[in-house]
Amino acid sequence: MSITYKDEEGIRGMRVAGRLASELLDYLTPHVQVGVTTNELDKLAYDYITGVQGAIPAPLNYQPPGYTPYPKSICTSINHQVCHGIPNDKPLKKADIVNIDVTVIKDGWHGDSSRMFIAGEGSIAAKRLCAMTYEAMWHGIVMVKPGARLGDIGWTIQKFAESNGFSVVREFCGHGIGKVFHEEPQVLHYGKPGTLEELKPGMTFTIEPMINLGRRDIRELSDGWTIVTRDHSLSAQWEHTVLVTETGYEVLTVSEGSPPPPPFVAALAHA
Ligand code: MF3
Ligand code: CO
Ligand code: CO
């Protein structure tokens, strides 16, 4: 399989799917509280996607080669869990940091987005990690325009994260997305400027950096899905699906409740 370039109809489909993914996160937001279980969040998500959005939860039964089918509709990764955490019956505790990663399929098109949440009041370190990871994602997004290269995105994310004392997970990356959940290209969150694939209008892919407070090394749990930091340090992740336009980027996973871009992004736009 190779990179797919979306035409006007594809872009319209990707905008709808992206908006639905973001609206699902908006819907879940007030429920992310101390005491709620991630299984409760998963059920709320399943019912909303299928009942209200008329869409399909892409993770449910998703089975890449070498994996067992993913058993839930969303991924919920708590504290030192890096990604692909499986919802369960454990209630969230005060100061837990939670990544909720959702992917919906609407009319065949995929929208993929994740945000960080903190149950109750978080520690200063946890809040800083979540905020810096959000900024790291946006440093990648603003690089997106025709003629830029994938290496530019990875490099700027790595530079920002490491210069602030964090580490970047290497084993998982962003990805092309469209009619297929994970398609080419791979979007690494580290690398060198001016390298790898050149961006062209019509490409749609995710940028989804996983940033650790400690070392970058990870390990997979015996459930076959959950990824954790080896040193058990906190890990954060944010994800948007973006389109390469004729002049730059369009974030597809947006809705009323999307957190605003960090201040440096507006400053760039007005420069
Ligand atoms: N949504 C994740 C991503 O950003 C993939 C989750 S695969 C699952 O690519 F099966 F764990 F849901
Ligand atoms: Co993704
Ligand atoms: Co995702």
mmCIF file of C-alpha atoms and ligand atoms in Angstrom:
data_model
loop_
_atom_site.group_PDB
_atom_site.id
_atom_site.type_symbol
_atom_site.label_atom_id
_atom_site.label_comp_id
_atom_site.label_asym_id
_atom_site.label_seq_id
_atom_site.Cartn_x
_atom_site.Cartn_y
_atom_site.Cartn_z
ATOM 1 C CA MET A 1 0.000 0.000 0.000
ATOM 2 C CA SER A 2 1.162 3.524 -0.718
ATOM 3 C CA ILE A 3 0.201 7.055 0.290
ATOM 4 C CA THR A 4 -3.347 8.025 -0.716
ATOM 5 C CA TYR A 5 -4.090 11.604 -1.770
ATOM 6 C CA LYS A 6 -7.650 12.656 -0.947
ATOM 7 C CA ASP A 7 -9.750 14.492 -3.541
ATOM 8 C CA GLU A 8 -12.513 16.986 -2.677
ATOM 9 C CA GLU A 9 -14.955 14.222 -1.837
ATOM 10 C CA GLY A 10 -12.390 12.447 0.339
ATOM 11 C CA ILE A 11 -11.562 15.671 2.122
ATOM 12 C CA ARG A 12 -15.256 16.266 2.835
ATOM 13 C CA GLY A 13 -15.513 12.750 4.266
ATOM 14 C CA MET A 14 -12.379 13.186 6.366
ATOM 15 C CA ARG A 15 -13.679 16.514 7.737
ATOM 16 C CA VAL A 16 -16.880 14.841 8.920
ATOM 17 C CA ALA A 17 -15.080 11.873 10.496
ATOM 18 C CA GLY A 18 -12.561 14.207 12.141
ATOM 19 C CA ARG A 19 -15.285 16.401 13.590
ATOM 20 C CA LEU A 20 -17.117 13.365 14.981
ATOM 21 C CA ALA A 21 -13.960 12.088 16.701
ATOM 22 C CA SER A 22 -13.480 15.500 18.300
ATOM 23 C CA GLU A 23 -17.147 15.776 19.297
ATOM 24 C CA LEU A 24 -16.891 12.359 20.934
ATOM 25 C CA LEU A 25 -14.004 13.650 23.067
ATOM 26 C CA ASP A 26 -16.127 16.723 23.920
ATOM 27 C CA TYR A 27 -18.964 14.427 24.956
ATOM 28 C CA LEU A 28 -16.698 12.319 27.185
ATOM 29 C CA THR A 29 -14.928 15.273 28.819
ATOM 30 C CA PRO A 30 -17.375 16.035 31.681
ATOM 31 C CA HIS A 31 -17.420 12.322 32.582
ATOM 32 C CA VAL A 32 -13.672 12.098 33.146
ATOM 33 C CA GLN A 33 -13.737 12.478 36.923
ATOM 34 C CA VAL A 34 -12.303 10.813 40.007
ATOM 35 C CA GLY A 35 -14.291 7.584 40.574
ATOM 36 C CA VAL A 36 -15.380 6.894 37.008
ATOM 37 C CA THR A 37 -14.127 3.656 35.501
ATOM 38 C CA THR A 38 -12.614 3.507 32.038
ATOM 39 C CA ASN A 39 -15.159 0.808 31.180
ATOM 40 C CA GLU A 40 -17.888 3.360 31.932
ATOM 41 C CA LEU A 41 -16.183 5.816 29.560
ATOM 42 C CA ASP A 42 -15.903 3.061 26.950
ATOM 43 C CA LYS A 43 -19.630 2.299 27.191
ATOM 44 C CA LEU A 44 -20.536 5.983 26.950
ATOM 45 C CA ALA A 45 -18.324 6.209 23.849
ATOM 46 C CA TYR A 46 -19.758 3.100 22.198
ATOM 47 C CA ASP A 47 -23.340 4.253 22.764
ATOM 48 C CA TYR A 48 -22.613 7.781 21.504
ATOM 49 C CA ILE A 49 -20.717 6.649 18.387
ATOM 50 C CA THR A 50 -23.257 4.042 17.340
ATOM 51 C CA GLY A 51 -26.455 5.654 18.655
ATOM 52 C CA VAL A 52 -25.924 9.392 18.129
ATOM 53 C CA GLN A 53 -23.227 9.673 15.481
ATOM 54 C CA GLY A 54 -24.299 6.762 13.298
ATOM 55 C CA ALA A 55 -20.635 5.829 13.134
ATOM 56 C CA ILE A 56 -18.381 2.880 13.955
ATOM 57 C CA PRO A 57 -15.731 2.688 16.719
ATOM 58 C CA ALA A 58 -12.625 1.726 14.729
ATOM 59 C CA PRO A 59 -10.681 0.184 17.648
ATOM 60 C CA LEU A 60 -13.353 -2.433 18.465
ATOM 61 C CA ASN A 61 -12.052 -5.787 17.185
ATOM 62 C CA TYR A 62 -9.243 -4.021 15.321
ATOM 63 C CA GLN A 63 -6.531 -6.603 14.702
ATOM 64 C CA PRO A 64 -3.239 -5.612 13.095
ATOM 65 C CA PRO A 65 -0.964 -8.525 12.122
ATOM 66 C CA GLY A 66 0.487 -10.178 15.230
ATOM 67 C CA TYR A 67 -2.123 -8.720 17.589
ATOM 68 C CA THR A 68 -5.229 -10.122 19.259
ATOM 69 C CA PRO A 69 -8.441 -8.228 18.396
ATOM 70 C CA TYR A 70 -8.678 -5.000 20.423
ATOM 71 C CA PRO A 71 -11.599 -5.586 22.831
ATOM 72 C CA LYS A 72 -12.945 -2.044 23.388
ATOM 73 C CA SER A 73 -14.147 1.061 21.525
ATOM 74 C CA ILE A 74 -11.582 3.534 22.896
ATOM 75 C CA CYS A 75 -8.073 3.444 24.340
ATOM 76 C CA THR A 76 -7.552 4.784 27.872
ATOM 77 C CA SER A 77 -3.935 5.086 28.988
ATOM 78 C CA ILE A 78 -3.357 6.063 32.621
ATOM 79 C CA ASN A 79 -0.179 7.577 34.159
ATOM 80 C CA HIS A 80 2.819 5.443 33.061
ATOM 81 C CA GLN A 81 0.757 3.801 30.316
ATOM 82 C CA VAL A 82 1.997 5.199 27.020
ATOM 83 C CA CYS A 83 -0.771 4.105 24.652
ATOM 84 C CA HIS A 84 -3.356 1.425 23.814
ATOM 85 C CA GLY A 85 -4.506 1.033 27.433
ATOM 86 C CA ILE A 86 -7.597 -1.176 27.571
ATOM 87 C CA PRO A 87 -10.599 0.168 29.520
ATOM 88 C CA ASN A 88 -11.316 -1.754 32.737
ATOM 89 C CA ASP A 89 -13.305 -1.567 35.990
ATOM 90 C CA LYS A 90 -10.761 0.387 38.049
ATOM 91 C CA PRO A 91 -12.021 3.844 39.091
ATOM 92 C CA LEU A 92 -9.846 6.851 38.285
ATOM 93 C CA LYS A 93 -7.995 8.229 41.305
ATOM 94 C CA LYS A 94 -7.189 11.831 42.192
ATOM 95 C CA ALA A 95 -4.272 13.151 40.080
ATOM 96 C CA ASP A 96 -4.372 10.308 37.537
ATOM 97 C CA ILE A 97 -3.453 11.522 34.074
ATOM 98 C CA VAL A 98 -5.519 9.888 31.349
ATOM 99 C CA ASN A 99 -5.146 9.789 27.598
ATOM 100 C CA ILE A 100 -8.380 9.036 25.787
ATOM 101 C CA ASP A 101 -7.771 8.041 22.169
ATOM 102 C CA VAL A 102 -10.800 7.702 19.888
ATOM 103 C CA THR A 103 -11.177 6.737 16.263
ATOM 104 C CA VAL A 104 -14.535 6.795 14.491
ATOM 105 C CA ILE A 105 -15.439 5.597 11.024
ATOM 106 C CA LYS A 106 -18.134 7.575 9.196
ATOM 107 C CA ASP A 107 -19.099 6.709 5.604
ATOM 108 C CA GLY A 108 -15.869 4.725 5.384
ATOM 109 C CA TRP A 109 -13.595 7.598 6.478
ATOM 110 C CA HIS A 110 -11.563 7.567 9.725
ATOM 111 C CA GLY A 111 -11.115 10.397 12.245
ATOM 112 C CA ASP A 112 -8.463 9.794 14.940
ATOM 113 C CA SER A 113 -7.780 12.070 17.917
ATOM 114 C CA SER A 114 -6.694 11.939 21.525
ATOM 115 C CA ARG A 115 -6.488 14.323 24.446
ATOM 116 C CA MET A 116 -5.083 14.286 27.978
ATOM 117 C CA PHE A 117 -7.251 14.643 31.048
ATOM 118 C CA ILE A 118 -6.344 14.941 34.723
ATOM 119 C CA ALA A 119 -8.702 13.465 37.321
ATOM 120 C CA GLY A 120 -9.115 16.091 40.032
ATOM 121 C CA GLU A 121 -6.094 18.221 40.767
ATOM 122 C CA GLY A 122 -2.847 17.030 39.150
ATOM 123 C CA SER A 123 0.737 17.488 40.295
ATOM 124 C CA ILE A 124 2.741 20.346 38.814
ATOM 125 C CA ALA A 125 4.929 17.838 36.967
ATOM 126 C CA ALA A 126 1.899 16.060 35.500
ATOM 127 C CA LYS A 127 0.285 19.299 34.372
ATOM 128 C CA ARG A 128 3.553 20.434 32.796
ATOM 129 C CA LEU A 129 3.993 17.128 30.953
ATOM 130 C CA CYS A 130 0.451 17.271 29.538
ATOM 131 C CA ALA A 131 0.793 20.921 28.477
ATOM 132 C CA MET A 132 4.236 20.412 26.916
ATOM 133 C CA THR A 133 3.072 17.337 25.005
ATOM 134 C CA TYR A 134 0.197 19.403 23.596
ATOM 135 C CA GLU A 135 2.710 22.035 22.512
ATOM 136 C CA ALA A 136 4.955 19.349 21.035
ATOM 137 C CA MET A 137 2.089 18.115 18.857
ATOM 138 C CA TRP A 138 1.427 21.667 17.683
ATOM 139 C CA HIS A 139 5.083 22.261 16.895
ATOM 140 C CA GLY A 140 4.701 19.327 14.503
ATOM 141 C CA ILE A 141 1.386 20.547 13.063
ATOM 142 C CA VAL A 142 2.670 24.008 12.119
ATOM 143 C CA MET A 143 5.428 22.420 10.009
ATOM 144 C CA VAL A 144 2.794 20.898 7.717
ATOM 145 C CA LYS A 145 2.720 22.445 4.245
ATOM 146 C CA PRO A 146 3.486 21.347 0.691
ATOM 147 C CA GLY A 147 7.213 20.921 0.169
ATOM 148 C CA ALA A 148 8.001 20.286 3.834
ATOM 149 C CA ARG A 149 9.140 16.792 4.729
ATOM 150 C CA LEU A 150 8.063 14.285 7.340
ATOM 151 C CA GLY A 151 11.507 14.574 8.940
ATOM 152 C CA ASP A 152 10.791 18.251 9.648
ATOM 153 C CA ILE A 153 7.791 17.245 11.773
ATOM 154 C CA GLY A 154 9.677 14.610 13.751
ATOM 155 C CA TRP A 155 12.694 16.826 14.262
ATOM 156 C CA THR A 156 10.767 19.793 15.641
ATOM 157 C CA ILE A 157 8.804 17.602 18.064
ATOM 158 C CA GLN A 158 11.956 15.871 19.294
ATOM 159 C CA LYS A 159 13.848 19.139 19.648
ATOM 160 C CA PHE A 160 11.044 20.754 21.659
ATOM 161 C CA ALA A 161 10.498 17.717 23.925
ATOM 162 C CA GLU A 162 14.138 16.962 24.623
ATOM 163 C CA SER A 163 15.146 20.583 25.171
ATOM 164 C CA ASN A 164 12.515 20.654 27.920
ATOM 165 C CA GLY A 165 13.950 17.528 29.551
ATOM 166 C CA PHE A 166 11.405 14.992 28.285
ATOM 167 C CA SER A 167 11.910 11.943 26.051
ATOM 168 C CA VAL A 168 10.112 10.854 22.886
ATOM 169 C CA VAL A 169 8.778 7.319 22.416
ATOM 170 C CA ARG A 170 10.225 5.869 19.186
ATOM 171 C CA GLU A 171 8.317 2.621 18.667
ATOM 172 C CA PHE A 172 4.926 4.186 17.862
ATOM 173 C CA CYS A 173 4.254 6.938 15.395
ATOM 174 C CA GLY A 174 1.601 8.919 13.583
ATOM 175 C CA HIS A 175 0.222 7.470 10.371
ATOM 176 C CA GLY A 176 -1.552 8.138 7.132
ATOM 177 C CA ILE A 177 -5.304 7.732 7.544
ATOM 178 C CA GLY A 178 -8.344 7.698 5.279
ATOM 179 C CA LYS A 179 -10.483 4.743 4.236
ATOM 180 C CA VAL A 180 -7.822 2.742 6.090
ATOM 181 C CA PHE A 181 -7.131 3.281 9.830
ATOM 182 C CA HIS A 182 -3.333 2.995 9.573
ATOM 183 C CA GLU A 183 -1.887 3.605 6.122
ATOM 184 C CA GLU A 184 1.322 5.069 4.773
ATOM 185 C CA PRO A 185 3.222 7.159 5.587
ATOM 186 C CA GLN A 186 4.609 6.612 9.083
ATOM 187 C CA VAL A 187 4.899 9.941 10.885
ATOM 188 C CA LEU A 188 7.834 9.661 13.274
ATOM 189 C CA HIS A 189 8.007 12.027 16.243
ATOM 190 C CA TYR A 190 11.808 12.279 16.034
ATOM 191 C CA GLY A 191 14.250 12.666 13.177
ATOM 192 C CA LYS A 192 16.176 15.050 11.000
ATOM 193 C CA PRO A 193 14.957 18.082 9.050
ATOM 194 C CA GLY A 194 14.818 17.785 5.259
ATOM 195 C CA THR A 195 14.543 13.986 5.324
ATOM 196 C CA LEU A 196 11.826 11.456 4.433
ATOM 197 C CA GLU A 197 8.661 11.904 2.340
ATOM 198 C CA GLU A 198 7.761 15.306 0.901
ATOM 199 C CA LEU A 199 4.316 16.561 1.934
ATOM 200 C CA LYS A 200 1.805 17.151 -0.856
ATOM 201 C CA PRO A 201 -1.746 18.548 -0.865
ATOM 202 C CA GLY A 202 -4.382 15.917 -0.177
ATOM 203 C CA MET A 203 -2.296 13.858 2.232
ATOM 204 C CA THR A 204 -4.048 13.158 5.546
ATOM 205 C CA PHE A 205 -2.151 11.815 8.517
ATOM 206 C CA THR A 206 -2.022 11.936 12.289
ATOM 207 C CA ILE A 207 0.531 13.606 14.532
ATOM 208 C CA GLU A 208 0.418 11.924 17.936
ATOM 209 C CA PRO A 209 3.586 12.292 19.996
ATOM 210 C CA MET A 210 4.038 10.145 23.090
ATOM 211 C CA ILE A 211 6.277 12.025 25.531
ATOM 212 C CA ASN A 212 7.705 10.613 28.759
ATOM 213 C CA LEU A 213 8.740 12.411 31.918
ATOM 214 C CA GLY A 214 11.610 9.922 32.339
ATOM 215 C CA ARG A 215 13.393 7.652 29.884
ATOM 216 C CA ARG A 216 11.976 6.810 26.461
ATOM 217 C CA ASP A 217 12.105 3.014 26.860
ATOM 218 C CA ILE A 218 8.814 1.134 26.807
ATOM 219 C CA ARG A 219 7.465 -2.358 27.389
ATOM 220 C CA GLU A 220 4.276 -4.167 26.314
ATOM 221 C CA LEU A 221 2.047 -5.713 28.997
ATOM 222 C CA SER A 222 0.912 -9.343 28.775
ATOM 223 C CA ASP A 223 -2.554 -8.220 27.591
ATOM 224 C CA GLY A 224 -0.872 -7.846 24.207
ATOM 225 C CA TRP A 225 -1.826 -4.173 23.836
ATOM 226 C CA THR A 226 -0.981 -1.867 26.732
ATOM 227 C CA ILE A 227 2.344 -0.072 26.378
ATOM 228 C CA VAL A 228 4.019 1.294 29.528
ATOM 229 C CA THR A 229 7.213 3.188 30.300
ATOM 230 C CA ARG A 230 9.956 0.840 31.523
ATOM 231 C CA ASP A 231 10.902 3.230 34.313
ATOM 232 C CA HIS A 232 7.209 3.762 35.214
ATOM 233 C CA SER A 233 7.542 7.497 34.627
ATOM 234 C CA LEU A 234 4.442 9.396 33.505
ATOM 235 C CA SER A 235 3.681 9.487 29.776
ATOM 236 C CA ALA A 236 1.406 11.833 27.847
ATOM 237 C CA GLN A 237 0.033 11.928 24.303
ATOM 238 C CA TRP A 238 -2.142 14.183 22.157
ATOM 239 C CA GLU A 239 -3.321 13.401 18.648
ATOM 240 C CA HIS A 240 -4.835 15.304 15.741
ATOM 241 C CA THR A 241 -5.639 14.196 12.211
ATOM 242 C CA VAL A 242 -4.421 16.831 9.719
ATOM 243 C CA LEU A 243 -4.793 17.545 6.000
ATOM 244 C CA VAL A 244 -2.031 19.013 3.847
ATOM 245 C CA THR A 245 -3.680 21.929 1.994
ATOM 246 C CA GLU A 246 -2.315 23.953 -0.958
ATOM 247 C CA THR A 247 -0.834 26.474 1.471
ATOM 248 C CA GLY A 248 -0.341 24.669 4.777
ATOM 249 C CA TYR A 249 -2.418 22.516 7.071
ATOM 250 C CA GLU A 250 -5.991 22.004 8.168
ATOM 251 C CA VAL A 251 -6.665 20.238 11.465
ATOM 252 C CA LEU A 252 -9.548 17.853 10.787
ATOM 253 C CA THR A 253 -10.255 16.669 14.341
ATOM 254 C CA VAL A 254 -11.840 19.892 15.582
ATOM 255 C CA SER A 255 -15.129 20.773 17.285
ATOM 256 C CA GLU A 256 -16.587 23.303 19.728
ATOM 257 C CA GLY A 257 -14.767 21.746 22.658
ATOM 258 C CA SER A 258 -11.316 21.445 21.070
ATOM 259 C CA PRO A 259 -8.681 23.050 23.260
ATOM 260 C CA PRO A 260 -7.353 26.163 21.489
ATOM 261 C CA PRO A 261 -3.927 25.964 19.868
ATOM 262 C CA PRO A 262 -1.113 27.179 22.130
ATOM 263 C CA PRO A 263 -0.274 30.908 21.916
ATOM 264 C CA PHE A 264 2.799 30.440 19.703
ATOM 265 C CA VAL A 265 0.557 29.139 16.902
ATOM 266 C CA ALA A 266 -1.578 32.296 16.786
ATOM 267 C CA ALA A 267 1.589 34.380 16.958
ATOM 268 C CA LEU A 268 2.934 32.550 13.866
ATOM 269 C CA ALA A 269 -0.322 33.100 11.977
ATOM 270 C CA HIS A 270 -0.118 36.854 12.567
ATOM 271 C CA ALA A 271 3.599 37.183 11.917
HETATM 272 N N1 MF3 B 1 -6.010 5.307 17.898
HETATM 273 C C1 MF3 B 1 -4.695 4.691 17.933
HETATM 274 C C2 MF3 B 1 -3.839 5.503 17.003
HETATM 275 O O1 MF3 B 1 -3.773 6.671 17.210
HETATM 276 C C3 MF3 B 1 -4.717 3.264 17.525
HETATM 277 C C4 MF3 B 1 -5.419 2.403 18.472
HETATM 278 S S1 MF3 B 1 -5.436 0.824 17.867
HETATM 279 C C5 MF3 B 1 -6.380 0.048 19.002
HETATM 280 O O2 MF3 B 1 -3.295 5.103 16.037
HETATM 281 F F1 MF3 B 1 -6.704 -1.083 18.490
HETATM 282 F F2 MF3 B 1 -5.683 -0.036 20.120
HETATM 283 F F3 MF3 B 1 -7.443 0.765 19.244
HETATM 284 CO CO CO B 2 -3.513 7.488 15.323
HETATM 285 CO CO CO B 3 -5.542 7.516 17.963
#
